[in-house]
Amino acid sequence: VSTRRDGRSLGELVKEEMGPTAGVIALVACFMIMVIILAVLAMIVVKALTHSPWGTYTVAFTIPLAIFMGIYLRYLRPGRIGEVSVIGLVFLIFAIISGGWVAESPTWAPYFDFTGVQLTWMLVGYGFVAAVLPVWLLLAPRDYLSTFLKIGTIVGLAVGILIMRPTLTMPALTKFVDGTGPVWTGNLFPFLFITIACGAV
């Protein structure tokens, strides 16, 4: 719908169809929904990276790598997606492997060991920087790298399960619906709807 209306936002579309008041309400509602979604996503990242030098190092490594990929694709070798993909994948694998070395090093591990509060402020700072920089410089190449990481993780897990054939003892229905989840505690409402909203966005 937005594409057919010259890329207008949801608030502008509602304003055009239903009037100024409805448009303002729609903008406020969209803003609140995005705040909730980003807060939940930030909670997941903070939980995963708290006191995890390996994870924090790997994530931090992808930031300069993404910037290099953006510059490479825009100025050094425009249109060479295959080349930049290979470069990004090689360095991403190196980041994951070297992250283990960093985590085991008594010298380097403390530099990537952060509390939840510290990571939260880092995420706020990163979000601001990523928002003001051009999309091609950081966000687009970093999302591209994340795709490799996600697909690689899924494929690796699937291959590992097929090779090892572990005995699956997890029950068909878990008790997490009562609010004692594996990542954080919380009731089914509103987290179920936040999950659906993430997929929709």
mmCIF file of C-alpha atoms in Angstrom, residues 20-171:
data_model
loop_
_atom_site.group_PDB
_atom_site.id
_atom_site.type_symbol
_atom_site.label_atom_id
_atom_site.label_comp_id
_atom_site.label_asym_id
_atom_site.label_seq_id
_atom_site.Cartn_x
_atom_site.Cartn_y
_atom_site.Cartn_z
ATOM 1 C CA PRO A 20 -5.803 14.556 10.589
ATOM 2 C CA THR A 21 -6.900 13.287 14.017
ATOM 3 C CA ALA A 22 -6.894 9.645 12.952
ATOM 4 C CA GLY A 23 -3.508 10.175 11.297
ATOM 5 C CA VAL A 24 -1.960 11.477 14.523
ATOM 6 C CA ILE A 25 -3.454 8.569 16.486
ATOM 7 C CA ALA A 26 -2.041 6.103 13.957
ATOM 8 C CA LEU A 27 1.427 7.679 14.185
ATOM 9 C CA VAL A 28 1.393 7.533 17.996
ATOM 10 C CA ALA A 29 0.195 3.913 17.904
ATOM 11 C CA CYS A 30 2.952 2.944 15.439
ATOM 12 C CA PHE A 31 5.542 4.673 17.597
ATOM 13 C CA MET A 32 4.396 2.861 20.749
ATOM 14 C CA ILE A 33 4.359 -0.499 18.970
ATOM 15 C CA MET A 34 7.892 0.037 17.671
ATOM 16 C CA VAL A 35 9.120 1.056 21.140
ATOM 17 C CA ILE A 36 7.690 -2.143 22.653
ATOM 18 C CA ILE A 37 9.117 -4.336 19.890
ATOM 19 C CA LEU A 38 12.578 -2.761 20.084
ATOM 20 C CA ALA A 39 12.571 -3.018 23.888
ATOM 21 C CA VAL A 40 11.820 -6.740 23.734
ATOM 22 C CA LEU A 41 14.441 -7.338 21.046
ATOM 23 C CA ALA A 42 16.968 -5.385 23.116
ATOM 24 C CA MET A 43 16.148 -7.556 26.143
ATOM 25 C CA ILE A 44 16.933 -10.679 24.129
ATOM 26 C CA VAL A 45 20.262 -9.276 22.909
ATOM 27 C CA VAL A 46 21.263 -8.096 26.389
ATOM 28 C CA LYS A 47 20.375 -11.458 27.938
ATOM 29 C CA ALA A 48 22.418 -13.285 25.301
ATOM 30 C CA LEU A 49 25.521 -11.070 25.525
ATOM 31 C CA THR A 50 25.707 -10.364 29.271
ATOM 32 C CA HIS A 51 29.090 -11.627 30.548
ATOM 33 C CA SER A 52 29.693 -13.354 27.208
ATOM 34 C CA PRO A 53 33.026 -12.146 25.768
ATOM 35 C CA TRP A 54 32.742 -14.561 22.845
ATOM 36 C CA GLY A 55 29.336 -13.300 21.742
ATOM 37 C CA THR A 56 30.111 -9.635 22.375
ATOM 38 C CA TYR A 57 33.394 -9.831 20.453
ATOM 39 C CA THR A 58 31.753 -11.560 17.494
ATOM 40 C CA VAL A 59 28.945 -9.001 17.320
ATOM 41 C CA ALA A 60 31.389 -6.098 17.713
ATOM 42 C CA PHE A 61 33.602 -7.531 14.952
ATOM 43 C CA THR A 62 30.723 -7.404 12.476
ATOM 44 C CA ILE A 63 30.360 -3.617 12.805
ATOM 45 C CA PRO A 64 33.678 -2.559 11.180
ATOM 46 C CA LEU A 65 33.360 -5.513 8.810
ATOM 47 C CA ALA A 66 29.944 -4.268 7.673
ATOM 48 C CA ILE A 67 31.288 -0.738 7.162
ATOM 49 C CA PHE A 68 34.144 -2.127 5.050
ATOM 50 C CA MET A 69 31.665 -4.156 2.981
ATOM 51 C CA GLY A 70 29.500 -1.085 2.429
ATOM 52 C CA ILE A 71 32.445 1.013 1.235
ATOM 53 C CA TYR A 72 33.790 -1.874 -0.868
ATOM 54 C CA LEU A 73 30.479 -2.381 -2.638
ATOM 55 C CA ARG A 74 29.749 1.298 -3.187
ATOM 56 C CA TYR A 75 33.150 2.742 -4.080
ATOM 57 C CA LEU A 76 35.863 0.095 -4.503
ATOM 58 C CA ARG A 77 34.056 -2.603 -6.515
ATOM 59 C CA PRO A 78 30.498 -1.447 -7.269
ATOM 60 C CA GLY A 79 28.090 -4.247 -8.047
ATOM 61 C CA ARG A 80 30.496 -7.051 -7.074
ATOM 62 C CA ILE A 81 28.093 -8.722 -4.653
ATOM 63 C CA GLY A 82 29.746 -12.117 -5.047
ATOM 64 C CA GLU A 83 33.151 -10.772 -4.068
ATOM 65 C CA VAL A 84 31.919 -8.882 -1.030
ATOM 66 C CA SER A 85 29.838 -11.902 0.033
ATOM 67 C CA VAL A 86 32.906 -14.157 0.049
ATOM 68 C CA ILE A 87 34.943 -11.554 1.930
ATOM 69 C CA GLY A 88 32.190 -11.046 4.479
ATOM 70 C CA LEU A 89 31.638 -14.771 4.989
ATOM 71 C CA VAL A 90 35.359 -15.485 5.461
ATOM 72 C CA PHE A 91 35.783 -12.720 8.016
ATOM 73 C CA LEU A 92 32.543 -13.688 9.771
ATOM 74 C CA ILE A 93 33.838 -17.236 10.225
ATOM 75 C CA PHE A 94 37.117 -15.770 11.473
ATOM 76 C CA ALA A 95 35.193 -13.590 13.953
ATOM 77 C CA ILE A 96 33.344 -16.607 15.342
ATOM 78 C CA ILE A 97 36.507 -18.710 15.674
ATOM 79 C CA SER A 98 38.648 -15.906 17.092
ATOM 80 C CA GLY A 99 35.843 -15.096 19.528
ATOM 81 C CA GLY A 100 36.611 -18.379 21.250
ATOM 82 C CA TRP A 101 40.266 -17.383 21.561
ATOM 83 C CA VAL A 102 39.275 -14.005 23.013
ATOM 84 C CA ALA A 103 36.904 -15.596 25.535
ATOM 85 C CA GLU A 104 39.657 -17.931 26.767
ATOM 86 C CA SER A 105 42.280 -15.190 26.967
ATOM 87 C CA PRO A 106 42.735 -13.684 30.460
ATOM 88 C CA THR A 107 44.079 -10.543 28.782
ATOM 89 C CA TRP A 108 41.380 -9.874 26.174
ATOM 90 C CA ALA A 109 38.260 -11.405 27.729
ATOM 91 C CA PRO A 110 37.707 -8.566 30.272
ATOM 92 C CA TYR A 111 37.541 -6.047 27.414
ATOM 93 C CA PHE A 112 34.430 -7.799 26.053
ATOM 94 C CA ASP A 113 32.801 -8.792 29.353
ATOM 95 C CA PHE A 114 29.923 -6.401 30.089
ATOM 96 C CA THR A 115 26.967 -6.229 32.429
ATOM 97 C CA GLY A 116 23.388 -5.941 31.245
ATOM 98 C CA VAL A 117 23.265 -2.211 32.025
ATOM 99 C CA GLN A 118 26.449 -1.529 30.063
ATOM 100 C CA LEU A 119 25.180 -3.500 27.085
ATOM 101 C CA THR A 120 21.864 -1.655 27.189
ATOM 102 C CA TRP A 121 23.596 1.714 26.878
ATOM 103 C CA MET A 122 25.814 0.343 24.121
ATOM 104 C CA LEU A 123 22.734 -0.772 22.201
ATOM 105 C CA VAL A 124 21.208 2.692 22.602
ATOM 106 C CA GLY A 125 24.397 4.267 21.264
ATOM 107 C CA TYR A 126 24.631 1.807 18.396
ATOM 108 C CA GLY A 127 20.988 2.398 17.506
ATOM 109 C CA PHE A 128 21.580 6.149 17.323
ATOM 110 C CA VAL A 129 24.713 5.804 15.180
ATOM 111 C CA ALA A 130 23.071 3.259 12.878
ATOM 112 C CA ALA A 131 20.055 5.537 12.465
ATOM 113 C CA VAL A 132 22.055 8.594 11.401
ATOM 114 C CA LEU A 133 24.516 6.807 9.099
ATOM 115 C CA PRO A 134 23.513 5.980 5.511
ATOM 116 C CA VAL A 135 21.785 2.608 5.270
ATOM 117 C CA TRP A 136 24.303 1.321 2.693
ATOM 118 C CA LEU A 137 27.211 2.005 5.063
ATOM 119 C CA LEU A 138 26.214 -0.067 8.105
ATOM 120 C CA LEU A 139 22.682 -1.423 8.329
ATOM 121 C CA ALA A 140 22.374 -3.096 4.924
ATOM 122 C CA PRO A 141 25.740 -4.918 4.951
ATOM 123 C CA ARG A 142 25.329 -5.895 8.616
ATOM 124 C CA ASP A 143 21.878 -7.335 7.955
ATOM 125 C CA TYR A 144 23.440 -9.211 5.049
ATOM 126 C CA LEU A 145 26.100 -10.642 7.373
ATOM 127 C CA SER A 146 23.436 -11.588 9.906
ATOM 128 C CA THR A 147 21.668 -13.584 7.204
ATOM 129 C CA PHE A 148 24.793 -15.714 6.731
ATOM 130 C CA LEU A 149 25.026 -16.213 10.487
ATOM 131 C CA LYS A 150 21.381 -17.205 10.903
ATOM 132 C CA ILE A 151 21.266 -19.557 7.934
ATOM 133 C CA GLY A 152 24.632 -21.046 8.878
ATOM 134 C CA THR A 153 23.445 -21.684 12.427
ATOM 135 C CA ILE A 154 20.254 -23.384 11.262
ATOM 136 C CA VAL A 155 22.073 -25.520 8.684
ATOM 137 C CA GLY A 156 24.788 -26.419 11.192
ATOM 138 C CA LEU A 157 22.238 -27.474 13.803
ATOM 139 C CA ALA A 158 20.291 -29.524 11.263
ATOM 140 C CA VAL A 159 23.409 -31.295 9.991
ATOM 141 C CA GLY A 160 24.593 -31.906 13.546
ATOM 142 C CA ILE A 161 21.265 -33.465 14.509
ATOM 143 C CA LEU A 162 21.275 -35.692 11.422
ATOM 144 C CA ILE A 163 24.830 -36.869 12.106
ATOM 145 C CA MET A 164 24.648 -37.307 15.885
ATOM 146 C CA ARG A 165 20.995 -38.403 16.036
ATOM 147 C CA PRO A 166 20.543 -37.417 19.678
ATOM 148 C CA THR A 167 17.680 -38.759 21.760
ATOM 149 C CA LEU A 168 15.079 -35.999 21.968
ATOM 150 C CA THR A 169 13.609 -36.007 25.462
ATOM 151 C CA MET A 170 11.902 -32.619 25.457
ATOM 152 C CA PRO A 171 8.158 -32.935 26.113
#
